[in-house]
């Protein structure tokens, strides 16, 4: 499958630390009720909190909505992840 090289607009909108909408995502690296890691055009975005739930995910448009109690958001480099070339979904469907 061919990877898109174009950078999508990246936007993060949070409402009362309980509803989060993110655009410009490339992939979901991992998620559970305490942490969600997204690969974005601006780097890996790690969200930590409680009762986190991915309510909407559209990888074709690069959009995700997350509900729950958000405690922290942190960006880091995604170069090592991209070099591994293996997403959450590719690991699930082996």
Steps between C-alpha positions, in 0.01 A plus 500: 500500500634841405564754777383855444777755529281812512468672835142550616398792719544401865251632753427401856181624669413414860181580688515501883776234504236239417450511122788518254496530121825457303562541126814429301556150635665226296450199725394378843809351662324370813206568722344385824292665772803680651707599195457572128800541267443652156745544213441853368675712240648700791637197690365233735224636722459321833181563699474373855191498718219286634213325322630605157281381214549547125149601394577570131796403283536584130853422381416592139430859614755487785246577774431357845268594788583387854283522812609459862696686764819638338793552740785574259596546135859465379668504160815304417696407188336240278811409296568172682134397467493580127820300443344195663223518239256302707173651615258375763262376234768315304605323821137407572434350156814287460 
